[in-house]
Structures are given as C-alpha cells and as structure tokens.
C-alpha cells in the first residue's frame, strides 16, 4: 500500500479500486434518496458552493443558527446508515479509533470550492478524520494548526484516501478548485468527498 505524508496528512493514492468506487457511488445514491443533498448557508447567511448530506448517527449542519452536528436531516428523517465499504476502510486504516459516527457527504460541481478550515466541531479531537475522494480531481491545500503561514497542495484523485490524525488533526485545509470532467466515475461529473468522523 502506497502512502504519502505531507505536513502530517497521510495520503493513500488509489486506495479504492475502480469497481469498489462504483459500488460506493451506488450506495451513496441510495443514501441521498433518504437524505437529499442540501445547499448549506454559513451562519452569516452566505450560501456555500458545496452541496451536503450525511450518513450515520449524526450529520454536520450549517445554517443561520451556526455549525453543529444533528441526529436528523433538516427534513426530519434520520440519516441513513454509513455504507459498509467506508466502515471497512476506516477499520483498515485507523484500527485504533472508535467507530465513526458521521459520514459527511460533500458534492462539488465544477466551480465549487471549500475555504481553509479546521475540523473542530467534534468532542474528541484525539479521534482521526478520514476522507475519501470520488470523481473529478481536486486541489487540496494543507496548512498549519493556526491560520496562515506556508501551505502545500496536492491533487486528490478518485479513490484516494486522506487520514488526519495526530498533529494534522487540527491543521487548516481546503479545496482550491476542481478539475472539471477528468473522471468518468460520476455520470453527471463533479466530485464527491466523504469524511468519516467520531462526533461525541
Ligand atoms: C474535501 N475535505 O476533500 C474537503 N476534512 O473536499 C476536508 O475538508 C477534509 O479531506 C478533514 C479531513 C480530511 C478532509
Ligand atoms: Fe475538513
């Protein structure tokens, strides 16, 4: 298994074989039937460019009331179960961790991006975050535990997995841009990023 370390971020290129990626997309389509993608707004009311949903015991929500984890989709339905393929990746790569309680599903259209942020709404920051990329390539920027300073970027491809733990767990990171239509995995193009987290 190939592994690249950049600023403490563990990157596993081509971790998921193509067939597994397709099976995962099918499982996600089923999740999104139960819990459709929504376009969140920031607490200040600005629409984000990424569409979001979730699976697991909790989903991460952003709206005028703030950022938080919720046990239900805004429609009132419980979030669907986390697909087994993802639970298996978690067990393989972070066996020491507790079970994931949230799989955030982010969908990026061609022009979507995500500003530099920390993942810090979870109660136990000793637990890792694991991300899976599907579809079009994305330029992932990794920084420091405080805002600003030097950064390094890497193109994340379909099937790549990133683990944030230890010092990297609280590092700033973001997505600068997507390379439109360079993957055939998603029929309508775009990119899906899945992040597994322990919330409580
Ligand atoms: C993305 N990822 O890849 C955004 N967060 O679209 C994240 O924000 C992220 O990749 C925590 C851990 C890994 C990640
Ligand atoms: Fe993040």
PDB file of C-alpha atoms and ligand atoms in Angstrom:
ATOM      1  CA  UNK A   1       0.000   0.000   0.000  1.00  0.00           C
ATOM      2  CA  UNK A   2       1.399   3.346  -1.102  1.00  0.00           C
ATOM      3  CA  UNK A   3       1.355   6.169   1.456  1.00  0.00           C
ATOM      4  CA  UNK A   4       2.491   9.785   1.162  1.00  0.00           C
ATOM      5  CA  UNK A   5       2.991  12.070   4.183  1.00  0.00           C
ATOM      6  CA  UNK A   6       2.583  15.823   3.629  1.00  0.00           C
ATOM      7  CA  UNK A   7       2.591  18.122   6.662  1.00  0.00           C
ATOM      8  CA  UNK A   8       1.342  15.197   8.770  1.00  0.00           C
ATOM      9  CA  UNK A   9      -1.567  14.423   6.416  1.00  0.00           C
ATOM     10  CA  UNK A  10      -1.471  10.733   5.422  1.00  0.00           C
ATOM     11  CA  UNK A  11      -2.429  10.355   1.762  1.00  0.00           C
ATOM     12  CA  UNK A  12      -3.166   6.921   0.282  1.00  0.00           C
ATOM     13  CA  UNK A  13      -3.225   7.324  -3.526  1.00  0.00           C
ATOM     14  CA  UNK A  14      -5.536   4.949  -5.457  1.00  0.00           C
ATOM     15  CA  UNK A  15      -6.650   3.252  -2.250  1.00  0.00           C
ATOM     16  CA  UNK A  16     -10.055   2.173  -3.616  1.00  0.00           C
ATOM     17  CA  UNK A  17     -10.127   0.076  -6.823  1.00  0.00           C
ATOM     18  CA  UNK A  18     -12.439   1.278  -9.615  1.00  0.00           C
ATOM     19  CA  UNK A  19     -15.096  -1.427  -9.001  1.00  0.00           C
ATOM     20  CA  UNK A  20     -15.254  -0.530  -5.316  1.00  0.00           C
ATOM     21  CA  UNK A  21     -15.581   3.169  -6.212  1.00  0.00           C
ATOM     22  CA  UNK A  22     -18.585   2.318  -8.439  1.00  0.00           C
ATOM     23  CA  UNK A  23     -20.197   0.213  -5.720  1.00  0.00           C
ATOM     24  CA  UNK A  24     -19.667   3.069  -3.277  1.00  0.00           C
ATOM     25  CA  UNK A  25     -21.330   5.552  -5.662  1.00  0.00           C
ATOM     26  CA  UNK A  26     -24.349   3.198  -5.860  1.00  0.00           C
ATOM     27  CA  UNK A  27     -24.525   3.030  -2.059  1.00  0.00           C
ATOM     28  CA  UNK A  28     -24.320   6.829  -1.866  1.00  0.00           C
ATOM     29  CA  UNK A  29     -27.139   7.277  -4.393  1.00  0.00           C
ATOM     30  CA  UNK A  30     -29.292   5.203  -2.080  1.00  0.00           C
ATOM     31  CA  UNK A  31     -28.243   7.342   0.934  1.00  0.00           C
ATOM     32  CA  UNK A  32     -29.165  10.514  -0.954  1.00  0.00           C
ATOM     33  CA  UNK A  33     -32.656   9.180  -1.736  1.00  0.00           C
ATOM     34  CA  UNK A  34     -33.286   9.150   2.024  1.00  0.00           C
ATOM     35  CA  UNK A  35     -31.308  12.290   2.874  1.00  0.00           C
ATOM     36  CA  UNK A  36     -31.101  14.577  -0.193  1.00  0.00           C
ATOM     37  CA  UNK A  37     -28.208  16.993  -0.746  1.00  0.00           C
ATOM     38  CA  UNK A  38     -28.850  20.477   0.557  1.00  0.00           C
ATOM     39  CA  UNK A  39     -27.051  23.757  -0.078  1.00  0.00           C
ATOM     40  CA  UNK A  40     -25.994  24.978   3.359  1.00  0.00           C
ATOM     41  CA  UNK A  41     -25.597  28.631   4.257  1.00  0.00           C
ATOM     42  CA  UNK A  42     -22.928  29.930   6.617  1.00  0.00           C
ATOM     43  CA  UNK A  43     -24.064  31.341   9.986  1.00  0.00           C
ATOM     44  CA  UNK A  44     -23.853  34.770   8.305  1.00  0.00           C
ATOM     45  CA  UNK A  45     -26.239  33.615   5.588  1.00  0.00           C
ATOM     46  CA  UNK A  46     -23.818  33.156   2.682  1.00  0.00           C
ATOM     47  CA  UNK A  47     -24.613  30.059   0.554  1.00  0.00           C
ATOM     48  CA  UNK A  48     -21.751  27.549   0.403  1.00  0.00           C
ATOM     49  CA  UNK A  49     -20.751  26.300  -3.050  1.00  0.00           C
ATOM     50  CA  UNK A  50     -20.664  22.663  -1.872  1.00  0.00           C
ATOM     51  CA  UNK A  51     -23.910  20.615  -1.503  1.00  0.00           C
ATOM     52  CA  UNK A  52     -24.063  18.446   1.619  1.00  0.00           C
ATOM     53  CA  UNK A  53     -25.732  15.482   3.193  1.00  0.00           C
ATOM     54  CA  UNK A  54     -24.609  12.828   5.665  1.00  0.00           C
ATOM     55  CA  UNK A  55     -24.905   9.255   6.861  1.00  0.00           C
ATOM     56  CA  UNK A  56     -24.523   7.765  10.340  1.00  0.00           C
ATOM     57  CA  UNK A  57     -25.747   8.750  13.792  1.00  0.00           C
ATOM     58  CA  UNK A  58     -25.015  12.438  13.169  1.00  0.00           C
ATOM     59  CA  UNK A  59     -24.804  14.830  10.246  1.00  0.00           C
ATOM     60  CA  UNK A  60     -22.948  18.136  10.216  1.00  0.00           C
ATOM     61  CA  UNK A  61     -25.203  21.122   9.596  1.00  0.00           C
ATOM     62  CA  UNK A  62     -24.520  24.766   8.821  1.00  0.00           C
ATOM     63  CA  UNK A  63     -27.315  27.349   8.831  1.00  0.00           C
ATOM     64  CA  UNK A  64     -28.200  30.745  10.331  1.00  0.00           C
ATOM     65  CA  UNK A  65     -28.129  29.137  13.785  1.00  0.00           C
ATOM     66  CA  UNK A  66     -24.478  28.090  13.400  1.00  0.00           C
ATOM     67  CA  UNK A  67     -22.377  24.960  12.812  1.00  0.00           C
ATOM     68  CA  UNK A  68     -23.311  21.786  14.672  1.00  0.00           C
ATOM     69  CA  UNK A  69     -23.983  18.067  14.499  1.00  0.00           C
ATOM     70  CA  UNK A  70     -27.628  16.959  14.335  1.00  0.00           C
ATOM     71  CA  UNK A  71     -29.200  13.492  14.604  1.00  0.00           C
ATOM     72  CA  UNK A  72     -31.624  14.285  11.739  1.00  0.00           C
ATOM     73  CA  UNK A  73     -31.615  15.682   8.213  1.00  0.00           C
ATOM     74  CA  UNK A  74     -33.329  19.112   8.028  1.00  0.00           C
ATOM     75  CA  UNK A  75     -36.383  17.279   6.563  1.00  0.00           C
ATOM     76  CA  UNK A  76     -36.766  15.424   9.884  1.00  0.00           C
ATOM     77  CA  UNK A  77     -35.656  11.960   8.698  1.00  0.00           C
ATOM     78  CA  UNK A  78     -32.868  10.074  10.465  1.00  0.00           C
ATOM     79  CA  UNK A  79     -29.613   9.918   8.492  1.00  0.00           C
ATOM     80  CA  UNK A  80     -29.102   6.642   6.564  1.00  0.00           C
ATOM     81  CA  UNK A  81     -26.500   4.093   7.703  1.00  0.00           C
ATOM     82  CA  UNK A  82     -22.850   4.635   6.739  1.00  0.00           C
ATOM     83  CA  UNK A  83     -22.065   2.380   3.707  1.00  0.00           C
ATOM     84  CA  UNK A  84     -20.160  -0.767   4.690  1.00  0.00           C
ATOM     85  CA  UNK A  85     -17.365  -0.071   2.178  1.00  0.00           C
ATOM     86  CA  UNK A  86     -16.485   3.045   4.186  1.00  0.00           C
ATOM     87  CA  UNK A  87     -16.644   1.300   7.563  1.00  0.00           C
ATOM     88  CA  UNK A  88     -14.175  -1.267   6.194  1.00  0.00           C
ATOM     89  CA  UNK A  89     -11.756   1.463   5.007  1.00  0.00           C
ATOM     90  CA  UNK A  90     -11.935   3.045   8.479  1.00  0.00           C
ATOM     91  CA  UNK A  91     -11.141  -0.287  10.182  1.00  0.00           C
ATOM     92  CA  UNK A  92      -8.227  -0.950   7.821  1.00  0.00           C
ATOM     93  CA  UNK A  93      -6.571   2.466   8.115  1.00  0.00           C
ATOM     94  CA  UNK A  94      -7.405   3.636  11.661  1.00  0.00           C
ATOM     95  CA  UNK A  95      -7.984   0.400  13.645  1.00  0.00           C
ATOM     96  CA  UNK A  96      -7.192   2.129  16.953  1.00  0.00           C
ATOM     97  CA  UNK A  97     -10.024   4.638  16.574  1.00  0.00           C
ATOM     98  CA  UNK A  98     -13.586   4.488  17.898  1.00  0.00           C
ATOM     99  CA  UNK A  99     -16.355   3.700  15.374  1.00  0.00           C
ATOM    100  CA  UNK A 100     -17.247   6.590  13.036  1.00  0.00           C
ATOM    101  CA  UNK A 101     -20.483   8.381  13.944  1.00  0.00           C
ATOM    102  CA  UNK A 102     -20.759  10.641  10.901  1.00  0.00           C
ATOM    103  CA  UNK A 103     -20.027  10.364   7.227  1.00  0.00           C
ATOM    104  CA  UNK A 104     -20.312  13.832   5.762  1.00  0.00           C
ATOM    105  CA  UNK A 105     -21.171  13.720   2.046  1.00  0.00           C
ATOM    106  CA  UNK A 106     -19.925  16.774   0.120  1.00  0.00           C
ATOM    107  CA  UNK A 107     -20.763  17.194  -3.558  1.00  0.00           C
ATOM    108  CA  UNK A 108     -18.707  19.649  -5.637  1.00  0.00           C
ATOM    109  CA  UNK A 109     -19.943  20.937  -9.001  1.00  0.00           C
ATOM    110  CA  UNK A 110     -17.287  22.264 -11.430  1.00  0.00           C
ATOM    111  CA  UNK A 111     -16.960  25.667  -9.784  1.00  0.00           C
ATOM    112  CA  UNK A 112     -17.313  24.594  -6.145  1.00  0.00           C
ATOM    113  CA  UNK A 113     -14.516  25.029  -3.618  1.00  0.00           C
ATOM    114  CA  UNK A 114     -14.000  24.976   0.131  1.00  0.00           C
ATOM    115  CA  UNK A 115     -12.164  27.653   2.059  1.00  0.00           C
ATOM    116  CA  UNK A 116      -9.378  26.869   4.516  1.00  0.00           C
ATOM    117  CA  UNK A 117     -10.902  25.476   7.720  1.00  0.00           C
ATOM    118  CA  UNK A 118     -10.249  23.245  10.723  1.00  0.00           C
ATOM    119  CA  UNK A 119     -12.462  20.263  11.568  1.00  0.00           C
ATOM    120  CA  UNK A 120     -13.096  21.132  15.197  1.00  0.00           C
ATOM    121  CA  UNK A 121     -16.814  20.630  15.956  1.00  0.00           C
ATOM    122  CA  UNK A 122     -16.136  17.107  17.268  1.00  0.00           C
ATOM    123  CA  UNK A 123     -15.928  16.489  21.044  1.00  0.00           C
ATOM    124  CA  UNK A 124     -12.862  14.206  20.979  1.00  0.00           C
ATOM    125  CA  UNK A 125     -10.097  15.619  18.794  1.00  0.00           C
ATOM    126  CA  UNK A 126      -7.860  12.634  19.613  1.00  0.00           C
ATOM    127  CA  UNK A 127     -10.006  10.706  17.100  1.00  0.00           C
ATOM    128  CA  UNK A 128      -8.975  10.813  13.418  1.00  0.00           C
ATOM    129  CA  UNK A 129     -10.847  12.125  10.397  1.00  0.00           C
ATOM    130  CA  UNK A 130     -10.699  10.012   7.215  1.00  0.00           C
ATOM    131  CA  UNK A 131     -11.655  11.339   3.798  1.00  0.00           C
ATOM    132  CA  UNK A 132     -12.417   9.546   0.521  1.00  0.00           C
ATOM    133  CA  UNK A 133     -12.438  11.332  -2.846  1.00  0.00           C
ATOM    134  CA  UNK A 134     -14.602  10.228  -5.798  1.00  0.00           C
ATOM    135  CA  UNK A 135     -14.984  11.693  -9.282  1.00  0.00           C
ATOM    136  CA  UNK A 136     -13.092  14.709 -10.586  1.00  0.00           C
ATOM    137  CA  UNK A 137      -9.641  15.681  -9.236  1.00  0.00           C
ATOM    138  CA  UNK A 138      -9.450  18.351  -6.544  1.00  0.00           C
ATOM    139  CA  UNK A 139      -6.598  20.591  -5.451  1.00  0.00           C
ATOM    140  CA  UNK A 140      -6.289  20.003  -1.680  1.00  0.00           C
ATOM    141  CA  UNK A 141      -4.350  22.615   0.297  1.00  0.00           C
ATOM    142  CA  UNK A 142      -2.799  21.770   3.664  1.00  0.00           C
ATOM    143  CA  UNK A 143      -1.618  24.369   6.162  1.00  0.00           C
ATOM    144  CA  UNK A 144      -0.859  24.757   9.839  1.00  0.00           C
ATOM    145  CA  UNK A 145      -2.718  24.480  13.146  1.00  0.00           C
ATOM    146  CA  UNK A 146      -3.107  28.257  13.114  1.00  0.00           C
ATOM    147  CA  UNK A 147      -4.437  30.253  10.159  1.00  0.00           C
ATOM    148  CA  UNK A 148      -1.875  31.489   7.630  1.00  0.00           C
ATOM    149  CA  UNK A 149       1.743  30.550   7.024  1.00  0.00           C
ATOM    150  CA  UNK A 150       3.166  28.144   4.489  1.00  0.00           C
ATOM    151  CA  UNK A 151       0.920  25.625   2.772  1.00  0.00           C
ATOM    152  CA  UNK A 152       1.392  22.677   0.414  1.00  0.00           C
ATOM    153  CA  UNK A 153      -1.106  21.367  -2.135  1.00  0.00           C
ATOM    154  CA  UNK A 154      -1.780  18.018  -3.724  1.00  0.00           C
ATOM    155  CA  UNK A 155      -4.266  16.868  -6.372  1.00  0.00           C
ATOM    156  CA  UNK A 156      -6.659  14.326  -4.837  1.00  0.00           C
ATOM    157  CA  UNK A 157      -7.943  11.808  -7.402  1.00  0.00           C
ATOM    158  CA  UNK A 158     -10.882   9.436  -7.419  1.00  0.00           C
ATOM    159  CA  UNK A 159     -10.187   6.594  -4.985  1.00  0.00           C
ATOM    160  CA  UNK A 160      -7.618   8.500  -2.907  1.00  0.00           C
ATOM    161  CA  UNK A 161      -7.982   8.415   0.881  1.00  0.00           C
ATOM    162  CA  UNK A 162      -6.630  11.005   3.346  1.00  0.00           C
ATOM    163  CA  UNK A 163      -6.239  10.432   7.086  1.00  0.00           C
ATOM    164  CA  UNK A 164      -5.875  13.344   9.510  1.00  0.00           C
ATOM    165  CA  UNK A 165      -4.692  12.337  12.960  1.00  0.00           C
ATOM    166  CA  UNK A 166      -2.138  13.468  15.489  1.00  0.00           C
ATOM    167  CA  UNK A 167      -0.681  16.879  14.713  1.00  0.00           C
ATOM    168  CA  UNK A 168      -2.528  17.123  11.383  1.00  0.00           C
ATOM    169  CA  UNK A 169      -5.934  16.584  13.017  1.00  0.00           C
ATOM    170  CA  UNK A 170      -6.293  20.282  13.765  1.00  0.00           C
ATOM    171  CA  UNK A 171      -4.478  21.633  10.720  1.00  0.00           C
ATOM    172  CA  UNK A 172      -6.197  24.061   8.363  1.00  0.00           C
ATOM    173  CA  UNK A 173      -7.065  22.592   4.958  1.00  0.00           C
ATOM    174  CA  UNK A 174      -9.317  23.360   1.999  1.00  0.00           C
ATOM    175  CA  UNK A 175     -10.146  22.722  -1.652  1.00  0.00           C
ATOM    176  CA  UNK A 176      -8.966  25.427  -4.083  1.00  0.00           C
ATOM    177  CA  UNK A 177     -10.604  24.052  -7.199  1.00  0.00           C
ATOM    178  CA  UNK A 178     -11.871  21.052  -9.127  1.00  0.00           C
ATOM    179  CA  UNK A 179     -10.568  19.845 -12.486  1.00  0.00           C
ATOM    180  CA  UNK A 180     -13.861  19.581 -14.419  1.00  0.00           C
ATOM    181  CA  UNK A 181     -14.740  16.348 -16.212  1.00  0.00           C
ATOM    182  CA  UNK A 182     -11.477  14.474 -15.789  1.00  0.00           C
ATOM    183  CA  UNK A 183     -13.102  11.393 -14.254  1.00  0.00           C
ATOM    184  CA  UNK A 184     -15.792   9.155 -15.756  1.00  0.00           C
ATOM    185  CA  UNK A 185     -16.926   7.775 -12.385  1.00  0.00           C
ATOM    186  CA  UNK A 186     -19.864  10.131 -11.871  1.00  0.00           C
ATOM    187  CA  UNK A 187     -22.259  10.213 -14.833  1.00  0.00           C
ATOM    188  CA  UNK A 188     -23.000  13.908 -14.335  1.00  0.00           C
ATOM    189  CA  UNK A 189     -19.417  14.914 -13.491  1.00  0.00           C
ATOM    190  CA  UNK A 190     -18.322  16.720 -10.354  1.00  0.00           C
ATOM    191  CA  UNK A 191     -16.682  15.386  -7.225  1.00  0.00           C
ATOM    192  CA  UNK A 192     -17.828  13.704  -4.040  1.00  0.00           C
ATOM    193  CA  UNK A 193     -15.815  13.913  -0.837  1.00  0.00           C
ATOM    194  CA  UNK A 194     -16.741  11.721   2.099  1.00  0.00           C
ATOM    195  CA  UNK A 195     -15.375  12.444   5.570  1.00  0.00           C
ATOM    196  CA  UNK A 196     -15.767   9.944   8.386  1.00  0.00           C
ATOM    197  CA  UNK A 197     -15.627  11.294  11.922  1.00  0.00           C
ATOM    198  CA  UNK A 198     -16.213  10.384  15.543  1.00  0.00           C
ATOM    199  CA  UNK A 199     -18.512  13.120  16.827  1.00  0.00           C
ATOM    200  CA  UNK A 200     -19.125  12.522  20.570  1.00  0.00           C
TER     201      UNK A 200
HETATM  202  C1  LIG B   1     -12.531  17.789   0.565  1.00  0.00           C
HETATM  203  N1  LIG B   1     -12.005  17.738   2.808  1.00  0.00           N
HETATM  204  O1  LIG B   1     -11.654  16.962   0.342  1.00  0.00           O
HETATM  205  C2  LIG B   1     -12.593  18.520   1.841  1.00  0.00           C
HETATM  206  N2  LIG B   1     -11.541  17.407   6.259  1.00  0.00           N
HETATM  207  O2  LIG B   1     -13.389  18.072  -0.253  1.00  0.00           O
HETATM  208  C3  LIG B   1     -11.954  18.106   4.077  1.00  0.00           C
HETATM  209  O3  LIG B   1     -12.405  19.148   4.485  1.00  0.00           O
HETATM  210  C4  LIG B   1     -11.324  17.180   4.992  1.00  0.00           C
HETATM  211  O4  LIG B   1     -10.281  15.869   3.285  1.00  0.00           O
HETATM  212  C5  LIG B   1     -10.981  16.622   7.161  1.00  0.00           C
HETATM  213  C6  LIG B   1     -10.183  15.550   6.808  1.00  0.00           C
HETATM  214  C7  LIG B   1      -9.926  15.283   5.509  1.00  0.00           C
HETATM  215  C8  LIG B   1     -10.510  16.110   4.550  1.00  0.00           C
HETATM  216 FE1  LIG B   2     -12.269  19.398   6.592  1.00  0.00          FE
END
